[in-house]
Coordinates of C-alpha atoms and ligand atoms in Angstrom, one line a residue:
M156 CA 40.5 -40.9 10.9
I157 CA 39.8 -44.1 9.1
K158 CA 38.9 -47.4 10.7
K159 CA 39.1 -50.9 9.3
L160 CA 35.9 -52.9 10.0
S161 CA 37.1 -56.1 8.3
E162 CA 39.6 -57.2 5.8
K163 CA 37.5 -55.7 3.0
V164 CA 35.6 -52.9 4.6
T165 CA 36.9 -49.6 5.9
W166 CA 35.0 -46.7 7.5
V167 CA 36.0 -43.4 5.8
G168 CA 33.4 -41.0 7.2
K169 CA 33.5 -38.0 9.5
V170 CA 32.8 -37.8 13.2
D171 CA 31.3 -34.3 13.8
W172 CA 31.8 -33.6 17.5
E173 CA 30.7 -29.9 17.3
L174 CA 27.3 -30.2 15.6
K175 CA 24.5 -28.7 17.7
R176 CA 21.6 -28.4 15.3
F177 CA 20.6 -30.8 12.4
H178 CA 18.0 -30.4 9.7
G179 CA 18.4 -26.6 10.1
N180 CA 17.1 -26.0 13.6
E181 CA 14.7 -29.0 13.6
Y182 CA 16.7 -31.5 15.6
S183 CA 18.8 -30.7 18.6
I184 CA 22.1 -32.5 18.9
N185 CA 23.4 -33.3 22.4
R186 CA 26.4 -35.5 21.7
G187 CA 27.6 -34.7 18.2
T188 CA 27.0 -37.0 15.3
S189 CA 28.8 -38.9 12.5
Y190 CA 28.4 -39.2 8.8
N191 CA 29.4 -42.8 8.1
S192 CA 30.9 -43.6 4.7
Y193 CA 32.4 -47.0 3.8
L194 CA 35.0 -48.2 1.3
V195 CA 34.6 -51.8 0.2
K196 CA 37.7 -53.3 -1.4
D197 CA 37.1 -56.5 -3.3
R198 CA 38.2 -57.2 -6.9
K199 CA 36.2 -54.0 -7.5
N200 CA 36.3 -51.1 -5.2
V201 CA 33.0 -49.5 -3.9
L202 CA 32.3 -46.3 -2.0
I203 CA 29.1 -46.4 0.0
D204 CA 27.6 -43.0 0.8
T205 CA 29.7 -39.9 1.6
V206 CA 29.4 -37.1 4.2
W207 CA 27.7 -33.8 4.8
L208 CA 28.5 -31.1 2.2
P209 CA 30.7 -28.8 4.4
Y210 CA 33.1 -31.7 5.0
G211 CA 33.2 -32.7 1.3
K212 CA 36.7 -31.4 0.6
E213 CA 38.2 -32.9 3.8
F214 CA 36.4 -36.2 2.9
V215 CA 37.9 -36.4 -0.6
E216 CA 41.4 -35.6 0.7
N217 CA 41.2 -38.3 3.4
L218 CA 39.7 -40.8 1.0
S219 CA 42.5 -40.2 -1.5
K220 CA 45.0 -41.3 1.2
V221 CA 43.2 -44.7 1.5
I222 CA 42.8 -45.4 -2.2
P223 CA 43.7 -43.6 -5.5
L224 CA 40.4 -42.1 -6.4
S225 CA 40.7 -43.4 -10.0
E226 CA 40.5 -47.0 -8.5
I227 CA 37.0 -46.5 -7.1
D228 CA 34.9 -48.5 -9.5
Y229 CA 31.5 -47.8 -8.2
I230 CA 29.7 -45.4 -5.8
I231 CA 26.5 -46.4 -4.0
I232 CA 24.3 -43.7 -2.7
N233 CA 21.7 -45.3 -0.4
H234 CA 20.0 -41.9 0.3
A235 CA 20.4 -38.6 -1.4
E236 CA 20.0 -36.3 1.6
I237 CA 22.9 -33.8 1.8
D238 CA 24.4 -35.3 4.9
H239 CA 25.2 -38.4 2.9
S240 CA 25.6 -37.2 -0.6
G241 CA 27.3 -33.9 0.2
A242 CA 30.8 -34.9 -0.9
L243 CA 29.7 -35.9 -4.4
P244 CA 30.3 -32.5 -6.0
E245 CA 33.9 -32.5 -4.8
L246 CA 34.4 -36.2 -5.6
M247 CA 32.8 -36.2 -9.0
K248 CA 35.0 -33.3 -10.2
L249 CA 37.9 -35.8 -9.9
I250 CA 36.2 -39.0 -11.1
P251 CA 33.3 -37.8 -13.2
Q252 CA 32.6 -41.0 -15.1
T253 CA 32.3 -43.3 -12.0
P254 CA 28.9 -44.9 -12.0
I255 CA 26.6 -43.9 -9.1
Y256 CA 24.2 -46.7 -8.1
C257 CA 21.0 -45.5 -6.5
T258 CA 17.2 -45.7 -6.8
A259 CA 15.3 -43.8 -9.5
N260 CA 14.0 -41.5 -6.8
A261 CA 17.5 -40.8 -5.6
V262 CA 18.4 -39.7 -9.1
K263 CA 15.7 -37.1 -8.9
S264 CA 16.8 -35.9 -5.5
L265 CA 20.5 -35.8 -6.5
K266 CA 19.7 -33.9 -9.7
G267 CA 17.5 -31.6 -7.6
H268 CA 20.3 -30.9 -5.1
Y269 CA 23.3 -30.6 -7.3
H270 CA 22.0 -30.1 -10.9
Q271 CA 24.5 -32.5 -12.3
D272 CA 23.9 -35.3 -14.8
W273 CA 26.4 -37.8 -13.3
N274 CA 26.6 -41.4 -14.5
F275 CA 23.6 -42.8 -12.6
V276 CA 22.7 -46.5 -12.6
T277 CA 19.3 -47.0 -11.1
V278 CA 18.6 -50.1 -9.1
K279 CA 15.6 -51.9 -7.6
T280 CA 15.0 -54.4 -4.8
G281 CA 16.8 -57.7 -5.7
D282 CA 19.3 -56.1 -8.1
T283 CA 22.9 -57.1 -7.4
L284 CA 26.3 -55.7 -8.1
D285 CA 29.2 -58.2 -8.5
I286 CA 32.3 -56.9 -6.9
G287 CA 34.5 -59.9 -7.1
L288 CA 34.3 -62.6 -4.4
N289 CA 31.2 -61.0 -3.0
K290 CA 28.3 -59.1 -4.2
I291 CA 26.1 -56.2 -3.1
I292 CA 22.3 -56.8 -3.0
F293 CA 20.1 -53.7 -3.2
I294 CA 16.8 -53.4 -1.2
E295 CA 14.6 -50.3 -1.8
A296 CA 13.3 -48.8 1.4
P297 CA 11.0 -46.0 0.4
M298 CA 9.9 -43.6 3.1
L299 CA 12.6 -44.7 5.5
H300 CA 12.7 -41.8 5.6
W301 CA 12.7 -40.4 2.1
P302 CA 11.2 -41.8 -1.1
D303 CA 14.7 -42.5 -2.4
T304 CA 16.1 -44.5 0.5
M305 CA 17.5 -48.0 0.0
L306 CA 19.6 -50.5 1.9
S307 CA 22.6 -52.3 0.6
Y308 CA 23.7 -55.8 1.7
M309 CA 27.2 -57.2 1.2
T310 CA 27.4 -61.0 1.0
G311 CA 30.4 -62.8 2.4
E312 CA 31.0 -60.1 5.1
N313 CA 27.2 -60.2 5.9
I314 CA 27.0 -56.5 6.3
L315 CA 23.8 -54.5 6.0
F316 CA 24.5 -50.9 5.1
S317 CA 21.3 -49.3 6.5
N318 CA 21.9 -45.6 6.0
D319 CA 19.6 -43.6 8.3
A320 CA 17.8 -46.6 9.7
F321 CA 19.1 -47.8 13.0
G322 CA 21.2 -44.7 13.4
Q323 CA 21.6 -42.1 16.1
H324 CA 23.1 -38.6 16.3
Y325 CA 25.9 -39.7 18.6
A326 CA 29.6 -39.0 18.1
T327 CA 31.8 -41.8 19.5
E328 CA 35.5 -42.4 19.3
S329 CA 35.2 -46.2 18.8
L330 CA 32.3 -46.3 16.4
F331 CA 31.1 -49.7 17.7
N332 CA 28.0 -50.3 19.8
D333 CA 29.7 -52.5 22.3
K334 CA 32.3 -49.8 23.0
A335 CA 29.7 -47.0 23.5
D336 CA 28.0 -46.0 26.8
R337 CA 24.9 -48.1 26.7
C338 CA 22.6 -45.6 28.3
Q339 CA 23.7 -42.7 26.1
L340 CA 23.4 -44.9 23.0
Y341 CA 19.8 -45.9 24.0
E342 CA 18.9 -42.3 24.6
E343 CA 20.2 -41.1 21.3
A344 CA 18.7 -44.1 19.4
I345 CA 15.2 -43.6 20.9
K346 CA 15.3 -39.8 20.3
Y347 CA 16.3 -40.4 16.7
Y348 CA 13.5 -42.9 16.2
A349 CA 10.9 -40.7 17.9
N350 CA 11.8 -37.5 16.1
I351 CA 12.6 -38.9 12.6
L352 CA 11.1 -42.3 12.0
T353 CA 7.8 -42.3 14.0
P354 CA 5.6 -41.1 11.1
F355 CA 7.0 -44.0 9.0
S356 CA 6.5 -46.7 11.6
A357 CA 4.2 -48.8 9.3
F358 CA 6.9 -48.8 6.6
V359 CA 9.5 -49.7 9.3
T360 CA 7.6 -52.8 10.3
K361 CA 6.9 -53.9 6.7
K362 CA 10.5 -53.4 5.6
I363 CA 12.0 -55.2 8.5
K364 CA 9.7 -58.1 8.0
E365 CA 10.6 -58.2 4.3
V366 CA 14.4 -58.0 5.0
L367 CA 14.1 -60.8 7.6
S368 CA 12.2 -62.9 5.1
F369 CA 15.3 -63.0 2.9
N370 CA 17.1 -64.9 5.7
L371 CA 20.3 -63.1 5.1
P372 CA 22.8 -63.5 7.9
V373 CA 23.7 -60.2 9.5
D374 CA 27.1 -59.8 11.2
M375 CA 27.1 -56.0 11.2
I376 CA 24.7 -53.2 10.6
C377 CA 26.7 -50.2 9.2
T378 CA 24.5 -47.2 9.8
S379 CA 25.1 -43.7 8.4
H380 CA 24.9 -41.9 11.7
G381 CA 26.4 -43.0 15.1
V382 CA 27.5 -46.4 16.0
I383 CA 28.0 -49.5 13.9
W384 CA 25.9 -52.4 15.4
K385 CA 28.5 -55.2 15.6
D386 CA 27.7 -56.8 19.0
N387 CA 24.4 -58.6 18.6
P388 CA 23.4 -56.4 15.6
L389 CA 19.8 -57.9 15.6
Q390 CA 19.1 -56.2 18.9
I391 CA 18.4 -52.8 17.2
I392 CA 16.1 -54.5 14.6
E393 CA 14.1 -56.1 17.4
T394 CA 14.0 -52.7 19.2
Y395 CA 12.7 -51.0 16.0
L396 CA 9.9 -53.6 15.7
K397 CA 8.9 -52.7 19.3
W398 CA 9.1 -48.9 18.7
A399 CA 7.2 -49.2 15.4
D400 CA 4.2 -50.9 17.1
S401 CA 2.4 -47.9 18.8
Y402 CA 5.2 -47.8 21.4
S403 CA 4.6 -46.5 24.9
E404 CA 5.9 -47.0 28.4
N405 CA 4.0 -46.6 31.7
Q406 CA 4.5 -42.8 31.5
I407 CA 2.4 -39.7 31.6
S408 CA 4.0 -36.5 30.3
I409 CA 2.5 -33.2 31.5
I410 CA 3.7 -30.6 29.0
Y411 CA 2.8 -27.0 29.7
D412 CA 3.8 -23.3 29.4
T413 CA 2.8 -20.8 31.9
M414 CA 2.6 -16.9 32.0
W415 CA 2.5 -16.2 35.8
N416 CA 3.1 -19.7 37.1
G417 CA -0.6 -20.6 37.6
T418 CA -0.6 -23.2 34.9
A419 CA 2.7 -24.6 36.3
K420 CA 0.9 -24.9 39.7
M421 CA -1.9 -26.8 38.0
A422 CA 0.5 -29.1 36.4
Q423 CA 2.2 -30.0 39.7
A424 CA -1.2 -30.5 41.4
I425 CA -2.4 -32.8 38.7
A426 CA 0.9 -34.8 38.8
D427 CA 0.6 -35.1 42.6
G428 CA -3.0 -36.4 42.2
I429 CA -1.9 -39.0 39.7
K430 CA 1.0 -40.2 41.9
S431 CA -1.2 -40.3 45.0
K432 CA -3.2 -43.0 43.2
D433 CA -0.5 -44.8 41.2
D434 CA 3.1 -44.7 42.4
K435 CA 4.3 -47.0 39.5
V436 CA 3.5 -44.6 36.7
T437 CA 6.3 -42.3 35.6
V438 CA 5.0 -38.7 35.6
K439 CA 7.2 -36.1 33.9
L440 CA 6.6 -32.3 34.1
L441 CA 8.0 -30.6 31.0
N442 CA 7.9 -26.8 30.6
A443 CA 7.7 -26.4 26.8
A444 CA 9.3 -23.0 27.0
K445 CA 12.4 -24.3 28.7
Y446 CA 12.7 -28.0 27.8
D447 CA 14.3 -29.1 24.5
K448 CA 11.6 -29.7 22.0
N449 CA 13.1 -32.9 20.5
D450 CA 13.5 -34.3 24.0
I451 CA 9.8 -33.4 24.6
M452 CA 8.9 -35.5 21.5
T453 CA 10.9 -38.4 22.9
E454 CA 8.9 -38.1 26.1
V455 CA 5.7 -38.0 24.1
F456 CA 6.9 -41.2 22.3
R457 CA 7.4 -42.9 25.6
S458 CA 4.1 -41.8 27.1
H459 CA 0.7 -43.5 26.9
T460 CA -0.9 -40.2 28.1
V461 CA -0.1 -36.6 27.4
L462 CA -1.6 -33.7 29.4
M463 CA -1.0 -30.4 27.7
G464 CA -1.4 -27.1 29.5
S465 CA -1.3 -23.4 28.7
S466 CA -2.6 -20.1 30.0
T467 CA -5.1 -18.5 27.6
I468 CA -3.5 -15.6 25.7
N469 CA -5.0 -13.5 22.9
N470 CA -8.0 -16.0 22.7
G471 CA -5.6 -18.9 22.2
Y472 CA -2.6 -20.6 23.8
L473 CA 1.0 -19.9 24.3
F474 CA 3.6 -20.0 21.4
S475 CA 5.7 -22.8 22.8
I476 CA 2.6 -25.1 23.0
S477 CA 1.8 -24.2 19.4
G478 CA 5.2 -25.4 18.4
V479 CA 5.0 -28.6 20.4
L480 CA 1.5 -29.4 19.0
E481 CA 2.7 -28.8 15.5
M482 CA 5.6 -31.2 15.9
I483 CA 3.4 -33.8 17.5
K484 CA 0.9 -33.5 14.6
G485 CA 3.7 -34.1 12.1
L486 CA 5.1 -37.1 13.9
K487 CA 1.7 -39.0 13.8
F488 CA 2.1 -40.8 17.2
K489 CA -0.3 -43.7 17.5
G490 CA -2.2 -45.2 20.4
K491 CA -1.9 -42.3 22.9
S492 CA -4.5 -40.5 25.1
A493 CA -4.5 -36.8 26.0
A494 CA -6.3 -34.0 27.7
A495 CA -5.7 -30.2 28.3
F496 CA -5.6 -27.8 31.2
G497 CA -4.7 -24.2 31.9
T498 CA -5.5 -20.9 33.6
Y499 CA -7.4 -18.0 32.2
G500 CA -8.6 -14.6 33.2
W501 CA -11.7 -13.8 31.1
S502 CA -12.3 -15.6 27.7
G503 CA -10.4 -18.9 28.5
E504 CA -10.2 -20.6 25.1
A505 CA -6.9 -22.3 25.5
V506 CA -8.2 -25.6 26.9
K507 CA -10.8 -26.0 24.3
E508 CA -8.4 -25.2 21.5
I509 CA -5.7 -27.4 22.7
T510 CA -8.2 -30.3 23.1
A511 CA -9.3 -29.8 19.4
K512 CA -5.6 -29.8 18.3
L513 CA -4.8 -32.9 20.3
K514 CA -7.7 -34.6 18.6
E515 CA -6.4 -33.5 15.2
C516 CA -3.0 -35.0 16.3
G517 CA -4.7 -38.4 16.5
F518 CA -4.8 -38.7 20.3
E519 CA -7.8 -40.2 22.1
I520 CA -9.3 -37.4 24.1
I521 CA -9.8 -38.5 27.7
N522 CA -12.1 -35.6 28.8
D523 CA -12.8 -31.9 28.3
G524 CA -9.8 -30.9 30.5
I525 CA -9.7 -28.6 33.4
R526 CA -9.4 -24.8 33.8
A527 CA -8.6 -22.5 36.7
L528 CA -9.6 -18.8 36.9
W529 CA -6.8 -16.4 37.6
M530 CA -4.1 -17.7 39.9
P531 CA -5.3 -21.1 41.2
D532 CA -6.0 -21.0 45.0
N533 CA -6.1 -24.0 47.3
E534 CA -9.6 -24.9 46.2
A535 CA -8.6 -24.8 42.5
L536 CA -5.5 -26.8 43.2
T537 CA -7.4 -29.4 45.1
K538 CA -9.7 -29.8 42.0
C539 CA -6.5 -30.3 39.9
F540 CA -5.3 -32.9 42.4
E541 CA -8.6 -34.7 42.2
Y542 CA -8.5 -34.4 38.4
G543 CA -5.2 -36.3 38.5
Q544 CA -6.7 -38.9 40.8
A545 CA -9.7 -39.3 38.6
L546 CA -7.5 -40.0 35.5
I547 CA -6.2 -43.0 37.2
K548 CA -9.6 -44.1 38.5
Q549 CA -11.1 -43.6 35.0
Y550 CA -8.5 -45.5 33.2
G551 CA -7.1 -47.7 35.9
N552 CA -3.6 -48.7 34.8
L553 CA -3.6 -46.4 31.8
Ligands
FEO130 FE1 20.9 -38.7 7.6 FE2 18.0 -38.6 5.9 O1 19.8 -38.1 6.3

């Protein structure tokens, strides 16, 4: 499949409907993804990014049906990660002298991945490439989300080629935001931000403000994953500014794992206590052993408060909670509060240890948490209910 976006720009990427896991097993994919690559035909012909390595051969075959490969004058690699540079080894076998425009850090990454000394041309913010009637302006965007990342802007067509930024792991037939299901698109965009871009939020804000200060008109944002933002493209920029600013909704996530259902009962009683005092707050109960871990991160991103529960096991806490806490630590969420809860039989370290870890994750600790001995009886569950009520009393509209 190819798709003409304008007279001069054609999408030549790959829609991957089958993908289930990305970054190894690190990111769960619910609705496929795409690796977007673009061919710009002006007086000079430019290929912007490629596709993931397993699709390299297919990509080159399809591309050669759109343009004789020898007529590609320049290649731009906005980001060296293998889902965007993966077709280079196949392509460069056929056009080995074609210059590859990228940042100095991208040269290091590309050499590190492919061990080839291709014809690299390094660029910095403000450098331009004349392609005939129009030009490409390069804007470095380090740590969005790798040190090598940059954005490319095409004058005349007013297109920002943003690579990973503003993307989503979302396969669609139409490629354009206004043709996609709005709810699905929002869900995939926020999941992508929460799980990939959250640690770099300070860079997101700074870079967006810098790009906006250039006063470049933007008619389309061509991402490297998911939809192209054609209808009101600035909406995703405005949304990113909101997400990058210690984002939360009026939500409390109660994340737990449970051995014999006691901690699950505590979670439900705490939730009931919260709701009895505040029916406006959204309270979600998420069993970490059963719920998708990336979807849990998205719920953490949406929450102002996280309550984390586990039974005590082997003087610590359950494995799924370890994984969730480690992911939370890496994502460096800002401006969130937390506390711990859980059942125990004798030593009962889980609550204390989870609290310490939540503190390490940068959460403001609300209190020392709540524990229940063995299977919580009615009295213990009443205490959990009151604990939930007290959270609302303590923090009002949290
Ligand atoms: Fe889509 Fe950072 O690669």
